[in-house]
CSV table of C-alpha atoms (C1' of nucleotides) in Angstrom, one decimal:
chain,number,residue,atom,x,y,z
C,1,MET,CA,22.9,39.8,12.2
C,2,ILE,CA,22.6,37.4,15.4
C,3,TRP,CA,24.7,34.8,14.4
C,4,ASN,CA,24.3,33.0,18.2
C,5,GLU,CA,20.8,32.9,18.0
C,6,LEU,CA,20.8,31.9,14.6
C,7,ILE,CA,23.0,29.3,14.9
C,8,ALA,CA,20.8,28.0,17.8
C,9,ARG,CA,17.7,27.1,15.8
C,10,GLN,CA,19.7,25.7,13.6
C,11,PRO,CA,21.3,22.4,14.4
C,12,GLY,CA,22.9,21.6,10.6
C,13,LEU,CA,24.8,24.9,11.4
C,14,ALA,CA,26.2,23.7,15.0
C,15,GLU,CA,29.8,21.9,13.5
C,16,ILE,CA,30.7,24.6,11.6
C,17,PRO,CA,34.1,26.1,13.1
C,18,GLY,CA,34.0,29.7,14.6
C,19,ARG,CA,36.5,30.3,11.7
C,20,LEU,CA,34.9,29.7,9.0
C,21,MET,CA,31.4,31.0,10.6
C,22,GLU,CA,32.8,34.5,10.8
C,23,ARG,CA,33.9,34.0,6.5
C,24,ALA,CA,30.3,33.5,6.3
C,25,THR,CA,27.9,36.3,4.4
C,26,TYR,CA,24.2,36.4,4.8
C,27,ARG,CA,21.5,37.3,1.9
C,28,GLU,CA,17.7,37.5,1.7
C,29,MET,CA,16.0,36.7,-1.7
C,30,GLU,CA,12.2,36.9,-2.7
C,31,ARG,CA,10.7,33.7,-4.1
C,32,GLY,CA,11.0,33.4,-7.7
C,33,ARG,CA,14.7,35.0,-7.4
C,34,PHE,CA,17.3,32.5,-9.1
C,35,VAL,CA,20.1,32.0,-6.7
C,36,PHE,CA,22.5,31.0,-9.2
C,37,ARG,CA,22.3,29.5,-13.1
C,38,ALA,CA,23.3,26.2,-14.4
C,39,GLY,CA,27.1,27.0,-15.9
C,40,ASP,CA,27.3,29.6,-13.3
C,41,ARG,CA,31.0,28.1,-11.4
C,42,VAL,CA,30.5,27.4,-7.4
C,43,GLN,CA,31.4,29.8,-5.6
C,44,ASN,CA,29.5,29.1,-2.4
C,45,MET,CA,28.2,26.9,-0.5
C,46,LEU,CA,24.8,28.0,0.1
C,47,TYR,CA,22.5,27.1,3.6
C,48,VAL,CA,19.4,27.8,3.3
C,49,VAL,CA,18.3,29.7,6.8
C,50,SER,CA,14.6,30.1,6.0
C,51,GLY,CA,12.4,29.6,2.8
C,52,GLU,CA,12.7,27.3,0.6
C,53,VAL,CA,15.5,27.1,-2.7
C,54,ARG,CA,15.1,24.7,-5.3
C,55,LEU,CA,17.5,23.3,-7.1
C,56,VAL,CA,15.6,22.8,-10.4
C,57,ARG,CA,16.5,20.5,-13.8
C,58,TRP,CA,14.6,21.5,-17.2
C,59,LEU,CA,14.0,18.7,-19.3
C,60,SER,CA,14.2,18.7,-23.1
C,61,THR,CA,10.8,18.0,-22.8
C,62,GLY,CA,10.2,21.1,-21.8
C,63,GLY,CA,9.2,19.7,-18.2
C,64,GLU,CA,10.7,21.0,-15.1
C,65,VAL,CA,12.7,18.6,-12.3
C,66,ILE,CA,13.0,19.7,-9.4
C,67,LEU,CA,16.5,18.0,-7.9
C,68,GLN,CA,16.2,19.3,-4.5
C,69,ARG,CA,14.0,20.8,-2.0
C,70,ALA,CA,16.8,22.9,0.2
C,71,ARG,CA,15.1,23.7,3.8
C,72,GLY,CA,17.1,24.5,7.2
C,73,GLY,CA,20.1,22.4,5.6
C,74,PHE,CA,22.6,22.8,3.3
C,75,LEU,CA,22.0,23.1,-0.7
C,76,ALA,CA,23.5,21.3,-3.4
C,77,GLU,CA,26.1,19.5,-1.2
C,78,ALA,CA,26.9,17.8,-4.3
C,79,SER,CA,28.5,20.7,-6.0
C,80,LEU,CA,31.5,21.2,-3.7
C,81,GLY,CA,34.0,19.2,-5.8
C,82,HIS,CA,32.8,20.7,-9.0
C,83,ARG,CA,33.5,23.4,-10.8
C,84,ALA,CA,29.6,24.4,-12.2
C,85,ASP,CA,26.6,23.5,-10.7
C,86,LYS,CA,24.1,21.9,-14.1
C,87,CYS,CA,21.1,23.2,-12.5
C,88,ASP,CA,19.7,26.3,-11.6
C,89,ALA,CA,18.3,27.6,-7.8
C,90,VAL,CA,15.5,29.0,-7.1
C,91,ALA,CA,14.2,30.8,-4.8
C,92,ALA,CA,10.4,28.9,-4.0
C,93,GLU,CA,9.8,31.4,-1.2
C,94,ASP,CA,11.1,34.4,0.6
C,95,CYS,CA,14.2,32.7,2.6
C,96,ALA,CA,17.4,33.5,3.4
C,97,VAL,CA,20.5,31.5,3.1
C,98,LEU,CA,24.4,31.8,4.6
C,99,CYS,CA,27.0,31.8,1.9
C,100,PHE,CA,30.1,30.1,2.6
C,101,PRO,CA,33.0,30.5,0.1
C,102,VAL,CA,33.5,26.9,-1.3
C,103,LYS,CA,37.2,28.1,-0.8
C,104,GLU,CA,37.4,28.3,2.5
C,105,PHE,CA,34.7,25.5,3.2
C,106,SER,CA,36.8,23.2,1.3
C,107,ALA,CA,40.0,24.3,2.8
C,108,THR,CA,38.5,24.3,6.3
C,109,LEU,CA,37.6,20.2,5.6
C,110,ASP,CA,41.4,19.5,4.9
C,111,LEU,CA,42.3,21.4,7.9
C,112,ASP,CA,39.4,20.4,10.5
C,113,PRO,CA,38.9,16.4,10.9
C,114,ALA,CA,36.2,16.7,13.3
C,115,PHE,CA,34.5,19.5,10.7
C,116,HIS,CA,34.6,16.8,8.3
C,117,ARG,CA,33.7,13.9,9.7
C,118,ALA,CA,30.9,16.0,10.6
C,119,TRP,CA,30.7,16.9,6.7
C,120,ALA,CA,30.9,13.3,5.6
C,121,ASP,CA,28.4,12.0,8.6
C,122,GLY,CA,25.7,14.2,7.1
C,123,LEU,CA,25.9,13.2,3.8
C,124,ALA,CA,25.9,9.6,4.9
C,125,LYS,CA,22.5,10.5,6.9
C,126,GLU,CA,20.8,12.2,3.9
C,127,VAL,CA,22.1,9.1,2.0
C,128,ARG,CA,19.8,7.2,4.5
C,129,LYS,CA,17.1,9.4,4.3
C,130,LEU,CA,17.0,9.5,0.6
C,131,ARG,CA,17.2,5.3,0.0
C,132,ALA,CA,13.8,5.1,3.0
C,133,GLN,CA,11.9,7.7,0.4
C,134,CYS,CA,12.6,6.3,-2.4
C,135,GLU,CA,11.9,2.9,-0.7
C,136,ARG,CA,9.0,4.8,0.0
C,137,LEU,CA,7.8,6.3,-3.3
C,138,GLY,CA,8.1,2.7,-5.0
C,139,LEU,CA,5.2,1.6,-2.8
C,140,ARG,CA,2.4,1.2,-5.2
C,141,SER,CA,-0.4,2.3,-2.6
C,142,ALA,CA,-1.2,5.8,-0.7
C,143,ALA,CA,-2.4,3.6,2.3
C,144,GLU,CA,1.2,1.5,2.3
C,145,ARG,CA,3.1,5.1,2.0
C,146,VAL,CA,1.7,6.1,5.2
C,147,LEU,CA,2.3,3.8,7.3
C,148,HIS,CA,5.6,3.5,5.9
C,149,TYR,CA,6.3,7.2,6.5
C,150,ILE,CA,4.9,6.9,9.8
C,151,ALA,CA,6.8,4.3,10.7
C,152,ALA,CA,10.2,5.5,9.6
C,153,GLU,CA,9.4,9.3,10.9
C,154,GLY,CA,7.6,8.9,14.0
C,155,GLY,CA,9.0,7.9,17.1
C,156,ASN,CA,6.9,4.9,19.1
C,157,GLY,CA,4.7,4.7,16.2
C,158,THR,CA,3.9,8.0,15.8
C,159,LEU,CA,4.5,10.8,13.8
C,160,VAL,CA,4.3,14.3,15.3
C,161,LEU,CA,3.8,16.0,11.9
C,162,ASN,CA,5.9,19.6,11.4
C,163,GLN,CA,3.9,20.0,8.1
C,164,SER,CA,0.9,20.6,6.2
C,165,ARG,CA,-0.9,17.4,5.4
C,166,LYS,CA,-0.6,19.3,1.5
C,167,ALA,CA,2.7,19.6,1.5
C,168,TRP,CA,3.2,16.4,3.0
C,169,ALA,CA,1.0,14.7,0.5
C,170,ALA,CA,3.3,15.8,-1.8
C,171,GLU,CA,6.4,14.5,0.0
C,172,LEU,CA,4.6,11.2,-0.2
C,173,GLY,CA,4.1,11.9,-4.0
C,174,LEU,CA,0.7,11.9,-3.8
C,175,THR,CA,-2.3,14.9,-4.1
C,176,HIS,CA,-3.5,16.1,-1.5
C,177,GLU,CA,-6.8,14.9,-1.8
C,178,ALA,CA,-5.9,11.2,-2.5
C,179,LEU,CA,-3.8,11.8,1.5
C,180,TYR,CA,-6.7,13.3,2.8
C,181,ARG,CA,-8.9,10.7,1.5
C,182,THR,CA,-6.4,8.2,2.3
C,183,LEU,CA,-6.4,9.1,6.3
C,184,ALA,CA,-10.0,9.4,6.8
C,185,ARG,CA,-9.9,5.5,5.7
C,186,LEU,CA,-7.7,4.2,8.0
C,187,ARG,CA,-9.0,6.2,10.8
C,188,ALA,CA,-12.2,4.9,9.6
C,189,ASP,CA,-11.1,1.1,10.1
C,190,GLY,CA,-9.4,1.7,13.0
C,191,THR,CA,-5.4,1.5,12.0
C,192,LEU,CA,-4.2,5.0,12.6
C,193,HIS,CA,-5.4,7.4,15.9
C,194,ILE,CA,-5.7,10.8,14.6
C,195,GLU,CA,-5.8,13.6,17.1
C,196,GLY,CA,-4.4,16.9,15.4
C,197,GLU,CA,-0.9,16.9,14.2
C,198,ARG,CA,-0.4,13.4,16.5
C,199,LEU,CA,-0.9,10.0,13.8
C,200,THR,CA,-1.0,7.2,16.4
C,201,LEU,CA,-0.4,3.5,14.6
C,202,SER,CA,-2.8,1.4,16.5
C,203,PRO,CA,-1.5,-2.0,17.4
C,204,ARG,CA,-2.5,-4.2,15.0
C,205,VAL,CA,-4.8,-7.1,16.0
C,206,SER,CA,-5.7,-8.0,12.6
C,207,SER,CA,-4.5,-8.8,9.7
C,208,PRO,CA,-1.5,-6.9,7.8
C,209,ARG,CA,-3.4,-5.4,4.9
C,210,ALA,CA,-5.5,-2.0,5.7
C,211,MET,CA,-7.2,-1.1,3.1
C,212,SER,CA,-9.5,-2.7,0.8
C,213,SER,CA,-12.4,-5.0,1.1
C,214,ASN,CA,-10.6,-8.7,2.4
I,1,MET,CA,45.8,-11.4,-6.8
I,2,ILE,CA,47.6,-9.0,-9.2
I,3,TRP,CA,46.6,-5.2,-7.2
I,4,ASN,CA,48.5,-3.1,-9.3
I,5,GLU,CA,46.3,-4.2,-12.2
I,6,LEU,CA,42.7,-4.5,-10.8
I,7,ILE,CA,43.4,-0.8,-9.3
I,8,ALA,CA,44.3,0.9,-12.9
I,9,ARG,CA,40.9,-0.5,-13.8
I,10,GLN,CA,38.7,0.9,-10.8
I,11,PRO,CA,39.4,4.8,-10.8
I,12,GLY,CA,37.1,4.3,-7.2
I,13,LEU,CA,40.0,2.4,-5.9
I,14,ALA,CA,42.9,5.7,-6.6
I,15,GLU,CA,42.1,7.2,-3.7
I,16,ILE,CA,42.8,4.4,-1.3
I,17,PRO,CA,46.2,4.2,0.8
I,18,GLY,CA,48.0,1.5,0.1
I,19,ARG,CA,47.8,0.5,4.2
I,20,LEU,CA,44.1,0.0,3.7
I,21,MET,CA,44.6,-1.9,0.2
I,22,GLU,CA,46.4,-4.1,1.5
I,23,ARG,CA,43.8,-5.7,4.4
I,24,ALA,CA,41.5,-6.3,1.4
I,25,THR,CA,40.5,-9.4,0.6
I,26,TYR,CA,39.3,-10.1,-2.9
I,27,ARG,CA,35.6,-12.5,-3.3
I,28,GLU,CA,33.6,-13.1,-6.0
I,29,MET,CA,30.5,-14.8,-6.5
I,30,GLU,CA,27.7,-16.2,-8.8
I,31,ARG,CA,24.1,-14.7,-9.7
I,32,GLY,CA,21.5,-14.7,-7.5
I,33,ARG,CA,23.9,-15.1,-4.4
I,34,PHE,CA,23.6,-13.0,-1.4
I,35,VAL,CA,26.5,-10.7,-0.4
I,36,PHE,CA,24.4,-10.0,3.1
I,37,ARG,CA,21.3,-9.9,4.6
I,38,ALA,CA,19.0,-7.6,6.1
I,39,GLY,CA,20.3,-7.8,10.1
I,40,ASP,CA,23.8,-8.7,9.1
I,41,ARG,CA,26.2,-6.9,11.1
I,42,VAL,CA,28.1,-4.6,9.4
I,43,GLN,CA,31.3,-6.0,8.6
I,44,ASN,CA,33.3,-5.0,5.9
I,45,MET,CA,33.3,-2.2,3.7
I,46,LEU,CA,32.9,-3.8,-0.2
I,47,TYR,CA,33.5,-2.4,-3.4
I,48,VAL,CA,31.9,-4.1,-6.5
I,49,VAL,CA,34.5,-4.4,-8.9
I,50,SER,CA,32.8,-6.4,-11.5
I,51,GLY,CA,29.3,-7.5,-12.7
I,52,GLU,CA,27.2,-5.8,-10.3
I,53,VAL,CA,25.6,-5.7,-6.7
I,54,ARG,CA,21.9,-4.3,-5.9
I,55,LEU,CA,20.7,-3.1,-2.8
I,56,VAL,CA,17.3,-3.8,-2.2
I,57,ARG,CA,14.2,-4.0,0.0
I,58,TRP,CA,11.3,-6.7,-0.1
I,59,LEU,CA,7.7,-5.7,0.7
I,60,SER,CA,5.2,-7.4,2.5
I,61,THR,CA,3.4,-7.4,-0.4
I,62,GLY,CA,6.5,-9.7,-2.4
I,63,GLY,CA,7.2,-6.4,-4.3
I,64,GLU,CA,11.3,-5.5,-4.6
I,65,VAL,CA,12.4,-2.2,-4.9
I,66,ILE,CA,16.0,-1.4,-5.5
I,67,LEU,CA,17.8,1.1,-3.8
I,68,GLN,CA,21.5,0.8,-5.1
I,69,ARG,CA,22.7,-0.7,-8.1
I,70,ALA,CA,26.6,-0.9,-7.4
I,71,ARG,CA,29.1,-1.4,-10.4
I,72,GLY,CA,32.5,-0.9,-10.0
I,73,GLY,CA,32.0,1.5,-6.9
I,74,PHE,CA,31.1,1.2,-3.0
I,75,LEU,CA,28.2,-0.9,-2.3
I,76,ALA,CA,25.6,0.8,1.2
I,77,GLU,CA,28.6,3.8,1.8
I,78,ALA,CA,26.2,4.9,4.6
I,79,SER,CA,26.3,1.8,6.1
I,80,LEU,CA,29.9,3.1,7.8
I,81,GLY,CA,28.8,4.5,10.8
I,82,HIS,CA,25.8,1.4,11.6
I,83,ARG,CA,25.9,-1.6,13.2
I,84,ALA,CA,23.4,-3.4,11.2
I,85,ASP,CA,22.5,-3.5,7.3
I,86,LYS,CA,18.5,-2.9,6.8
I,87,CYS,CA,19.1,-4.5,3.0
I,88,ASP,CA,19.5,-7.3,1.5
I,89,ALA,CA,22.7,-7.0,-1.2
I,90,VAL,CA,22.4,-9.7,-4.0
I,91,ALA,CA,24.3,-10.3,-6.9
I,92,ALA,CA,22.8,-9.2,-10.2
I,93,GLU,CA,25.6,-11.1,-12.1
I,94,ASP,CA,28.4,-12.7,-11.3
I,95,CYS,CA,30.7,-10.3,-9.8
I,96,ALA,CA,34.3,-10.0,-8.3
I,97,VAL,CA,33.8,-7.5,-4.9
I,98,LEU,CA,36.8,-5.9,-2.1
I,99,CYS,CA,35.7,-6.1,0.9
I,100,PHE,CA,37.5,-3.8,3.8
I,101,PRO,CA,37.2,-4.3,7.3
I,102,VAL,CA,35.1,-1.2,8.6
I,103,LYS,CA,37.7,-0.6,11.4
I,104,GLU,CA,40.7,-0.2,9.6
I,105,PHE,CA,38.3,1.8,6.7
I,106,SER,CA,37.4,3.8,9.7
I,107,ALA,CA,40.2,4.1,10.9
I,108,THR,CA,41.9,5.3,7.6
I,109,LEU,CA,39.6,7.8,7.0
I,110,ASP,CA,41.0,10.4,10.5
I,111,LEU,CA,44.5,9.4,9.8
I,112,ASP,CA,44.4,10.1,5.9
I,113,PRO,CA,42.7,14.1,4.8
I,114,ALA,CA,42.5,13.4,1.5
I,115,PHE,CA,41.2,9.9,1.5
I,116,HIS,CA,38.2,11.5,3.7
I,117,ARG,CA,37.8,14.0,1.1
I,118,ALA,CA,37.8,11.0,-1.9
I,119,TRP,CA,34.9,9.1,0.3
I,120,ALA,CA,33.0,12.6,1.4
I,121,ASP,CA,32.7,13.0,-2.5
I,122,GLY,CA,31.7,9.6,-3.2
I,123,LEU,CA,29.0,10.6,-0.3
I,124,ALA,CA,28.0,13.5,-2.7
I,125,LYS,CA,28.0,11.5,-5.7
I,126,GLU,CA,24.9,9.4,-4.3
I,127,VAL,CA,23.2,11.6,-2.7
I,128,ARG,CA,22.8,13.2,-6.7
I,129,LYS,CA,22.1,10.3,-7.7
I,130,LEU,CA,19.3,9.3,-5.4
I,131,ARG,CA,17.9,12.8,-5.4
I,132,ALA,CA,17.6,12.2,-9.2
I,133,GLN,CA,15.9,9.0,-8.3
I,134,CYS,CA,13.3,10.2,-5.9
I,135,GLU,CA,12.7,13.5,-8.2
I,136,ARG,CA,11.5,10.9,-10.9
I,137,LEU,CA,9.8,8.2,-8.9
I,138,GLY,CA,7.6,11.1,-7.3
I,139,LEU,CA,6.7,11.6,-11.4
I,140,ARG,CA,2.8,10.9,-11.9
I,141,SER,CA,3.0,8.7,-15.3
I,142,ALA,CA,4.8,6.0,-16.6
I,143,ALA,CA,5.9,8.1,-19.6
I,144,GLU,CA,7.5,10.8,-17.5
I,145,ARG,CA,9.1,8.9,-15.7
I,146,VAL,CA,11.4,6.6,-18.6
I,147,LEU,CA,11.9,10.0,-20.5
I,148,HIS,CA,13.2,11.9,-17.0
I,149,TYR,CA,15.6,8.3,-16.7
I,150,ILE,CA,16.8,9.2,-20.4
I,151,ALA,CA,17.2,12.2,-19.6
I,152,ALA,CA,19.5,12.2,-16.7
I,153,GLU,CA,21.6,8.6,-17.2
I,154,GLY,CA,21.7,9.0,-20.6
I,155,GLY,CA,24.7,10.5,-22.3
I,156,ASN,CA,23.3,13.1,-24.9
I,157,GLY,CA,19.6,11.9,-24.9
I,158,THR,CA,20.8,8.5,-25.8
I,159,LEU,CA,20.9,5.9,-22.6
I,160,VAL,CA,22.6,2.7,-23.2
I,161,LEU,CA,20.6,-0.2,-21.0
I,162,ASN,CA,22.9,-1.9,-19.1
I,163,GLN,CA,19.9,-4.3,-18.0
I,164,SER,CA,17.2,-6.1,-18.7
I,165,ARG,CA,13.8,-4.2,-19.5
I,166,LYS,CA,11.8,-6.1,-16.6
I,167,ALA,CA,14.3,-4.7,-14.1
I,168,TRP,CA,14.8,-1.2,-15.6
I,169,ALA,CA,11.0,-1.6,-14.9
I,170,ALA,CA,11.7,-1.8,-11.1
I,171,GLU,CA,14.0,0.6,-10.9
I,172,LEU,CA,11.3,3.1,-12.5
I,173,GLY,CA,8.8,1.7,-9.6
I,174,LEU,CA,7.0,0.3,-12.7
I,175,THR,CA,5.5,-3.0,-13.7
I,176,HIS,CA,7.3,-4.5,-16.6
I,177,GLU,CA,4.0,-5.1,-18.7
I,178,ALA,CA,3.5,-0.7,-18.2
I,179,LEU,CA,7.0,-0.1,-19.0
I,180,TYR,CA,7.2,-2.3,-22.7
I,181,ARG,CA,3.3,-0.4,-23.2
I,182,THR,CA,4.7,3.0,-22.4
I,183,LEU,CA,8.2,1.9,-24.8
I,184,ALA,CA,5.8,0.8,-27.4
I,185,ARG,CA,4.2,3.9,-27.7
I,186,LEU,CA,6.8,6.6,-26.9
I,187,ARG,CA,8.4,4.9,-30.1
I,188,ALA,CA,4.9,4.8,-32.3
I,189,ASP,CA,4.2,8.2,-31.4
I,190,GLY,CA,7.8,9.4,-32.0
I,191,THR,CA,8.7,10.2,-29.0
I,192,LEU,CA,11.8,8.0,-28.3
I,193,HIS,CA,14.1,5.6,-31.3
I,194,ILE,CA,14.8,2.3,-29.9
I,195,GLU,CA,16.9,-0.1,-31.2
I,196,GLY,CA,18.1,-3.0,-29.3
I,197,GLU,CA,19.6,-1.3,-25.8
I,198,ARG,CA,19.8,1.9,-27.4
I,199,LEU,CA,17.5,4.1,-26.4
I,200,THR,CA,17.6,7.9,-27.9
I,201,LEU,CA,15.3,10.8,-27.1
I,202,SER,CA,14.2,12.7,-30.4
I,203,PRO,CA,15.1,16.4,-30.6
I,204,ARG,CA,12.1,18.4,-29.8
I,205,VAL,CA,12.8,21.9,-29.0
I,206,SER,CA,11.0,23.7,-26.6
I,207,SER,CA,12.2,26.5,-24.4
I,208,PRO,CA,12.5,26.2,-20.6
I,209,ARG,CA,8.9,28.4,-19.3
I,210,ALA,CA,9.9,30.6,-16.1
I,211,MET,CA,9.0,29.2,-13.0
I,212,SER,CA,5.6,28.2,-12.3
I,213,SER,CA,5.9,27.4,-8.7
I,214,ASN,CA,2.8,26.4,-6.5
M,1,DC,C1',-14.2,41.1,7.4
M,2,DG,C1',-12.0,40.1,3.5
M,3,DT,C1',-8.4,37.5,1.8
M,4,DA,C1',-5.2,33.5,0.7
M,5,DC,C1',-5.0,29.2,1.4
M,6,DT,C1',-5.7,24.4,3.8
M,7,DT,C1',-8.7,20.7,5.0
M,8,DT,C1',-12.7,18.2,3.4
M,9,DT,C1',-15.8,15.7,0.6
M,10,DG,C1',-17.9,14.4,-4.2
M,11,DA,C1',-18.4,12.5,-9.1
M,12,DA,C1',-16.4,11.1,-13.2
M,13,DT,C1',-12.1,10.0,-15.7
M,14,DC,C1',-7.8,7.2,-17.2
M,15,DG,C1',-3.5,5.0,-16.1
M,16,DC,C1',-1.1,1.6,-13.9
M,17,DA,C1',-1.8,-3.0,-11.8
M,18,DT,C1',-3.4,-7.8,-12.0
M,19,DC,C1',-4.3,-11.8,-14.1
M,20,DA,C1',-3.0,-14.5,-18.0
M,21,DA,C1',-1.2,-16.3,-22.2
M,22,DA,C1',1.4,-16.6,-26.3
M,23,DT,C1',6.3,-15.4,-28.3
M,24,DC,C1',11.1,-15.0,-27.9
M,25,DT,C1',15.8,-15.9,-26.1
M,26,DG,C1',19.4,-17.7,-24.1
M,27,DG,C1',21.7,-22.2,-21.9
M,28,DT,C1',21.8,-26.8,-20.7
M,29,DG,C1',22.1,-31.5,-21.9
M,30,DG,C1',20.8,-35.3,-24.7
L,1,DC,C1',21.4,-30.7,-33.7
L,2,DC,C1',17.6,-30.7,-31.0
L,3,DA,C1',14.7,-30.6,-27.4
L,4,DC,C1',14.3,-28.9,-23.3
L,5,DC,C1',13.3,-25.0,-19.8
L,6,DA,C1',13.8,-20.3,-16.9
L,7,DG,C1',13.1,-16.5,-17.8
L,8,DA,C1',12.5,-12.1,-20.9
L,9,DT,C1',9.6,-9.8,-23.5
L,10,DT,C1',5.0,-8.6,-25.7
L,11,DT,C1',0.0,-8.2,-26.4
L,12,DG,C1',-4.8,-8.8,-24.6
L,13,DA,C1',-8.8,-8.1,-20.9
L,14,DT,C1',-10.1,-6.2,-17.0
L,15,DG,C1',-10.8,-3.6,-12.0
L,16,DC,C1',-9.3,-1.3,-9.1
L,17,DG,C1',-7.5,3.3,-7.5
L,18,DA,C1',-4.8,7.6,-7.8
L,19,DT,C1',-5.9,11.9,-10.6
L,20,DT,C1',-8.8,15.2,-11.9
L,21,DC,C1',-12.3,18.8,-11.8
L,22,DA,C1',-15.3,21.0,-8.4
L,23,DA,C1',-17.1,23.3,-4.8
L,24,DA,C1',-17.8,23.7,0.2
L,25,DA,C1',-16.4,24.1,5.2
L,26,DG,C1',-12.3,25.3,7.8
L,27,DT,C1',-8.5,28.5,9.4
L,28,DA,C1',-5.1,32.5,9.6
L,29,DC,C1',-3.6,36.8,9.3
L,30,DG,C1',-3.9,41.2,8.1
DNA sequence: CGTACTTTTGAATCGCATCAAATCTGGTGG
DNA sequence: CCACCAGATTTGATGCGATTCAAAAGTACG
């Protein structure tokens, strides 16, 4: 495995001390495979290099709940201080992961204040991101969620979408049909300018309410 | 203020070094009072000793989104590295808080690895909570959100609600009418047993299916 | 080419939001 | 103790918007 190249592509790996990096093992797995199961002892901190791994919990009603979708980042960071995981981790696509032994990982945090700070900062950033996501999902209309997303994630009123619209729809808590229709309407009434992956908010001239018959 | 007694009651305070503890100030505030407002400069890290403080955002439509409910724990931990808060913090009940000056707080983190570790663990816990909340808000029906909440927050299938149902509705991203109706229906069809604040899932056995994936 | 997936539009349905209003509750003060 | 008030709880009627089911056109890739 060519570490340097890998690290260059993964900003999340940059802060990891070389000593710890050397202890990592590389694994590939195919879609549908379990990375670990609920009740397993926590042995590794996993970084998802490519593909997607999901943290899943099963409801007593039989339904499944997706707790995390890790892509290009750590999986189940919160399990660091825990003996066992409460969730299953499943490869949602063919994927590659780096496994850091928790013991070494934990020890490195204690010995390397800079790394520790980076780790805590990463967690804090995740908290902020998740809060924004919660706020967005609390919005009642599709249009509001779209505009909120562009305002939050886009730079200066312009968002360059780095995923399919279908995937975006899932992230917004909408069906893809609802998203397509909403984008079409926002473009039609001039709220949004769309060219390919670039979505730009039009400088608002009139009322803040974009949708509906006002 | 009798620190020792206070600390004994608050497991979250145990890890805080005495040096930092001495710099804390104690404040009490009545229900409905704002602890801080969006845009205020971050001056203190707040620990909620008693009562409840909520982090909320107000929607342009007038609705509210509850981003955090702090009870016996820190509020807005993620604001540590930030200049200003983006949310209002409001006392949901009469409450008492400890205020730690951010500068001292931050410096102590750097000097005390054990404290730093405890802090990171707290952040990780918050991440897990928020992930669960995002998943919940992604559920499309009111009933699913209610059941998910009970499964996630309740112990052993039973949830003791520690807030009004109206407030709960806001947390679930529903109107209070929708929540009342949903609870009535779930009780009627035997899915849920309700007595006062105690909500208990009826044990309906069904086995976890394999990944359905997309 | 052919397959798989995304994008796009259409039509029907359903559930939640909304508006409205009655009852219940806890707390305050006369 | 009762009157009163603010807020929570509960039920009803209605409309809108998202889901759902369906299908066609576009796109990437071997």
